[in-house]
Short mmCIF file of C-alpha atoms in Angstrom, two decimals:
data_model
loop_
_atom_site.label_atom_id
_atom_site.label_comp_id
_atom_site.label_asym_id
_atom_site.label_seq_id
_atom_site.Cartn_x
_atom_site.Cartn_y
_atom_site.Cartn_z
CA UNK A 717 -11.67 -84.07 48.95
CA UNK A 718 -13.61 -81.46 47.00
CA UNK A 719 -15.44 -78.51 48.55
CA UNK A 720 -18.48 -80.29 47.40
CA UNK A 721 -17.98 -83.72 49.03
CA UNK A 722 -16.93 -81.43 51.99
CA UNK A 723 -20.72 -80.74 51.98
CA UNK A 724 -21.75 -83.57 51.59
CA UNK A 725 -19.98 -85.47 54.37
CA UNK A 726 -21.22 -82.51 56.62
CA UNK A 727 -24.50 -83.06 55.77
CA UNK A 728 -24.35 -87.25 56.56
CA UNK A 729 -22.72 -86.03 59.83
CA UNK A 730 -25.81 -83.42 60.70
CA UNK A 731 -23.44 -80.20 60.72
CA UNK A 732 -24.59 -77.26 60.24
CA UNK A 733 -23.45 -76.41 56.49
CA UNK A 734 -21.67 -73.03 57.75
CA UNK A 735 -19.96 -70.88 54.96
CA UNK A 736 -22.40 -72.30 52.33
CA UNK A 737 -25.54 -70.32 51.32
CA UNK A 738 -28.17 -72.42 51.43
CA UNK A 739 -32.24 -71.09 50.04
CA UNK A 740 -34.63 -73.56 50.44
CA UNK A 741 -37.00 -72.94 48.26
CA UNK A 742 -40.59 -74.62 49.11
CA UNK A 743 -41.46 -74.76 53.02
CA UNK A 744 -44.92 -74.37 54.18
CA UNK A 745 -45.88 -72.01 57.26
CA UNK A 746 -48.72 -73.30 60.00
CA UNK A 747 -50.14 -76.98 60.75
CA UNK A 748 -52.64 -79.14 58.83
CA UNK A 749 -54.31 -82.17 59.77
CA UNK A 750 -52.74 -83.74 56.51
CA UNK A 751 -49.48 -82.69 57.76
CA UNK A 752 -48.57 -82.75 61.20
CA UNK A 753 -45.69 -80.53 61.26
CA UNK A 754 -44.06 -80.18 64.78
CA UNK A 755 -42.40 -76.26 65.47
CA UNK A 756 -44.97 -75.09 62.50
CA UNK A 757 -44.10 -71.61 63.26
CA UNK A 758 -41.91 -68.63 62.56
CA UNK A 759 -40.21 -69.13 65.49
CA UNK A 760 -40.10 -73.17 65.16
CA UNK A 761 -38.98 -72.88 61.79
CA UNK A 762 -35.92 -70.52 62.30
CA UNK A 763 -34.81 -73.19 65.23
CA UNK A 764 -34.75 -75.72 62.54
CA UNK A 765 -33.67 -73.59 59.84
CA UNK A 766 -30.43 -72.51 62.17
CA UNK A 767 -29.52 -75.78 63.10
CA UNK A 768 -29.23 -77.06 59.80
CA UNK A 769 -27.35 -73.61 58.45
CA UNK A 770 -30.27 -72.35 56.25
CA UNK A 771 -30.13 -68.74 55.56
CA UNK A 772 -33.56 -67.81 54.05
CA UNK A 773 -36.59 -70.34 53.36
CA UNK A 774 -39.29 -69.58 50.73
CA UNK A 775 -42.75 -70.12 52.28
CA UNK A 776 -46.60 -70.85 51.62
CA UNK A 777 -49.21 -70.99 54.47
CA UNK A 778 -50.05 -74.66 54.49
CA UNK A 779 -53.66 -74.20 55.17
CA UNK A 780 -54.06 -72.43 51.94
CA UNK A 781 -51.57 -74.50 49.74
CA UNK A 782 -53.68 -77.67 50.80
CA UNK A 783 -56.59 -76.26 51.85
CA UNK A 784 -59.08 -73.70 51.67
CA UNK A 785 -58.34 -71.02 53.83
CA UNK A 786 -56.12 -69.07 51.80
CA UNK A 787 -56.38 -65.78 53.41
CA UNK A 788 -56.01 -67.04 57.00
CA UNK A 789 -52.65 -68.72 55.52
CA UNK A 790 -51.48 -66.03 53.24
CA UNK A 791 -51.99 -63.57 56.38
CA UNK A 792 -49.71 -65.94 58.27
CA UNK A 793 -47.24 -65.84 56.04
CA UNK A 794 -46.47 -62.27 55.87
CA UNK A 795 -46.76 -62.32 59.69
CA UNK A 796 -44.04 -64.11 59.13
CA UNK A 797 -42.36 -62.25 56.70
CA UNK A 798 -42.55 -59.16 58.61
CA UNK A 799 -41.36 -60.83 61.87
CA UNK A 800 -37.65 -62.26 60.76
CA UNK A 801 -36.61 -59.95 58.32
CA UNK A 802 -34.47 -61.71 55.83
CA UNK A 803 -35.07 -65.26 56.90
CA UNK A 804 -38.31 -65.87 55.15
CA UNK A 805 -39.51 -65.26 51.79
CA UNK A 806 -43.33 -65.78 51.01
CA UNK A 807 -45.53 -67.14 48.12
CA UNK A 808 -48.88 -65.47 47.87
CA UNK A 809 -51.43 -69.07 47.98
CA UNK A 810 -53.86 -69.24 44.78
CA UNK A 811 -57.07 -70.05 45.49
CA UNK A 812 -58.82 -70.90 42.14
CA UNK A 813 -62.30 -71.99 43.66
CA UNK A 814 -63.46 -68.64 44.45
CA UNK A 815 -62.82 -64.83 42.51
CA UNK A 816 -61.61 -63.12 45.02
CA UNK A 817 -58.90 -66.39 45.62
CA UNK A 818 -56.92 -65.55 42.58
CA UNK A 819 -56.26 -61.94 41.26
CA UNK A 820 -57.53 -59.78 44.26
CA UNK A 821 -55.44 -62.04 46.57
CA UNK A 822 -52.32 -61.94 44.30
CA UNK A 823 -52.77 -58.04 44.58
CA UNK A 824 -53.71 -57.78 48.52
CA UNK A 825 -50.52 -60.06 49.05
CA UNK A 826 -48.50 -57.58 46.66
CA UNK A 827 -49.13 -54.40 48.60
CA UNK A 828 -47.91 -56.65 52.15
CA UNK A 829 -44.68 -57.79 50.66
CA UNK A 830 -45.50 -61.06 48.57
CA UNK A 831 -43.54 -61.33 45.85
CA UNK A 832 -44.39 -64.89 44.18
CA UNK A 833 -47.36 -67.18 44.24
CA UNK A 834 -47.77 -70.99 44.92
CA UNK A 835 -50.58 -72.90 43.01
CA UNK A 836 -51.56 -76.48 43.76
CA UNK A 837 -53.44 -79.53 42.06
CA UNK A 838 -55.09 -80.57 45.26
CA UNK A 839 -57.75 -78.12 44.75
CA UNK A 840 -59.06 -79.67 41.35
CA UNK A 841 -58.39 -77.30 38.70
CA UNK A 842 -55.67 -78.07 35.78
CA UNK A 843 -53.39 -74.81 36.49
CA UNK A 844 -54.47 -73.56 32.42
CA UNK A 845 -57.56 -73.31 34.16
CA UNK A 846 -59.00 -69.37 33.19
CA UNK A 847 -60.13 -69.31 37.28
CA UNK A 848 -56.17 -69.28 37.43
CA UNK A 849 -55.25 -66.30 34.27
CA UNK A 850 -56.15 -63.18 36.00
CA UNK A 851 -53.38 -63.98 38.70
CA UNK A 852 -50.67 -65.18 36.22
CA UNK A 853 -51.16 -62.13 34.63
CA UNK A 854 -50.56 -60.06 37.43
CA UNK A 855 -47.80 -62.52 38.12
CA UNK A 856 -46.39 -62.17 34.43
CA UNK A 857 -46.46 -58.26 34.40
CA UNK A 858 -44.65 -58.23 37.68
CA UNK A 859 -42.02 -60.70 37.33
CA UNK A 860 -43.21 -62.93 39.78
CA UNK A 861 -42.22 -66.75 40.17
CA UNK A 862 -44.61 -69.34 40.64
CA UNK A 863 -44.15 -72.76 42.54
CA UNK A 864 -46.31 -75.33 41.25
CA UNK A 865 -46.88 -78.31 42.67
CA UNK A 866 -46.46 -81.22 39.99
CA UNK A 867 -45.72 -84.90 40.03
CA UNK A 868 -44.98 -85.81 36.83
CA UNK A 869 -46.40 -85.98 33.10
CA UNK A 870 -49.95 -84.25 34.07
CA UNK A 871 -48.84 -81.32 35.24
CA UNK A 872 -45.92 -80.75 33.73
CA UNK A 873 -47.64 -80.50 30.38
CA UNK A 874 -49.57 -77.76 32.01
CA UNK A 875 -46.84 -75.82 33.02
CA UNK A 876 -45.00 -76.47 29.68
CA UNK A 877 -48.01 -74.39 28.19
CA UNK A 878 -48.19 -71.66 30.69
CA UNK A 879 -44.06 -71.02 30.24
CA UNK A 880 -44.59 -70.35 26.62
CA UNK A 881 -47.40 -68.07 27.31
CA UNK A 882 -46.24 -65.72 30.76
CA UNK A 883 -42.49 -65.55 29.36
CA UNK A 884 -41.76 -63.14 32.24
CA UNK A 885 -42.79 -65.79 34.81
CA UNK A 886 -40.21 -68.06 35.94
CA UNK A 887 -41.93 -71.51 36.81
CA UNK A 888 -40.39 -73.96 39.72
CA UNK A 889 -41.68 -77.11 39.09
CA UNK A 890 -41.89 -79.03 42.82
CA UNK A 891 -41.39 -82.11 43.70
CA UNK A 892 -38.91 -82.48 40.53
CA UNK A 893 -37.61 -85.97 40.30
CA UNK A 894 -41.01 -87.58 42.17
CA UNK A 895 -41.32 -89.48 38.82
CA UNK A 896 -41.20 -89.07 34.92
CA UNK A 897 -37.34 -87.75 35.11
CA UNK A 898 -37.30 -87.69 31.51
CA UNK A 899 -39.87 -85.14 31.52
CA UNK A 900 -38.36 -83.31 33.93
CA UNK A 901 -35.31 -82.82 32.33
CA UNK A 902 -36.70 -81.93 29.23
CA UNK A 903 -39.02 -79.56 29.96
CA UNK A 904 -36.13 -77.09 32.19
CA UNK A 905 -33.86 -77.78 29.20
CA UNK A 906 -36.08 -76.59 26.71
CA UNK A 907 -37.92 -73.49 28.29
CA UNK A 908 -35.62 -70.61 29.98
CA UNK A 909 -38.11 -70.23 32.41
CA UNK A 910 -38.74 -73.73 34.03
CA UNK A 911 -36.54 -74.70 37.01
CA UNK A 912 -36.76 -77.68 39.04
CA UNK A 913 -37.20 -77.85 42.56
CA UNK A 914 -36.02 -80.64 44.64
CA UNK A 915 -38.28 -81.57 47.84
CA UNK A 916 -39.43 -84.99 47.40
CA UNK A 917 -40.73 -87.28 50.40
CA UNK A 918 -38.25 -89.98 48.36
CA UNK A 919 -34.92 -89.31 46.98
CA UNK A 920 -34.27 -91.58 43.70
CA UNK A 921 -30.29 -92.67 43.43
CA UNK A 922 -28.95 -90.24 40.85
CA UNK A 923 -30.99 -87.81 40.56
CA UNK A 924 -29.63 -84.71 41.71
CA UNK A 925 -26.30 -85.51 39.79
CA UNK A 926 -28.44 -86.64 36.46
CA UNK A 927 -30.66 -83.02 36.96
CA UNK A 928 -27.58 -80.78 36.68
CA UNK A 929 -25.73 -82.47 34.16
CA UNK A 930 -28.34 -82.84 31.67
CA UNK A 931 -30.40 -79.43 32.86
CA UNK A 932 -27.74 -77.24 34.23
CA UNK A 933 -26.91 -76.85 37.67
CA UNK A 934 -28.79 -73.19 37.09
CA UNK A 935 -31.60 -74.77 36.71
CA UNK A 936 -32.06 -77.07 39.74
CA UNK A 937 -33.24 -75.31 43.17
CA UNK A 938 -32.98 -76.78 46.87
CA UNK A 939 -35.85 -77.60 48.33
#
């Protein structure tokens, strides 16, 4: 048996995956009506995050990600940050509706530890939006990643644009596999700086295996 079906045998059996560094990359912090999340907390979290043998997860405050309230979550999340040392890394929440949402947050987030930002369709605005420049260009000049949340063709197009224009920006495409794999794969093969990101509410047959053999395994990021 190979180390990696080792893994993955662990994993059927629930076991924590000990001796294997695992970074999830997209978690969100704090409870929203359109997602109850039970143990929505630092604290909560870590339980989960130690059973399962997660070393560090990558966070955005859930009421800003879906919602409006992007300071209340952004605040949360380096809270969080600042509590477990370490375990948590945070995304700064881009809030494209109002100016002090996008490049005064990035920069208020910056000076309390942030070092990425998360951007989201739900609140209306394509992400090539020029609400959404200022920050990427804080973003760009820093070298900070950004998570977007995409679900196929529509935004992917977007962030195909906005990789050949904030080169130092690496982009993690979410939700990578939800549908249009073709796209998917083309898009992180092509551009350095596109990586795919894995958490999906459904898991196509395949996927993971078709990802890093026709993207590169460098290229694909738990989630």
């Amino acid at each position: 048996m190979s180390r990696l079906d080792s893994i993955a045998e662990r994993a059927r059996r629930g076991e924590r995956l000990d001796g294997v560094l695992v970074i999830d990359a997209h978690a969100h912090l704090g409870d929203s009506y359109m997602f109850p999340i039970t143990n929505h907390d630092g604290a909560g979290m870590l339980r989960s995050l130690d059973r399962l043998g997660v070393a560090t997860t990558c966070i955005s405050g859930i009421v800003g990600a879906v919602g409006t309230d992007f300071r209340r979550g952004n605040d949360q999340v380096v809270e969080c940050v600042r509590s477990f040392p370490g375990r948590y890394f945070g995304y700064s929440v881009v809030y494209p509706h109002r100016p002090e949402g996008a490049a005064p947050e990035v920069e208020r987030c910056a000076a309390l530890g942030l070092r990425a930002l998360k951007i989201h369709s739900v609140h209306g605005k394509s992400y090539t939006a020029k609400e959404y420049l200022p920050a990427y260009a804080i973003a760009d000049a820093r070298g900070f990643p950004v998570l977007a949340h995409t679900w196929g063709n529509k935004e992917l197009g977007q962030i195909r644009e906005l990789a050949q224009q904030y080169k130092r920006i690496n982009w993690i495409a979410a939700h990578a596999g939800s549908q249009d794999w073709d796209t998917y794969v083309k898009i992180a093969r092509e551009l350095p700086n596109v990586f795919l990101e894995l958490c999906c509410s459904m898991c196509g047959r395949g996927w993971v295996e078709r990802f890093v053999k026709e993207a590169g395994a460098e290229k694909v990021l738990y989630g």
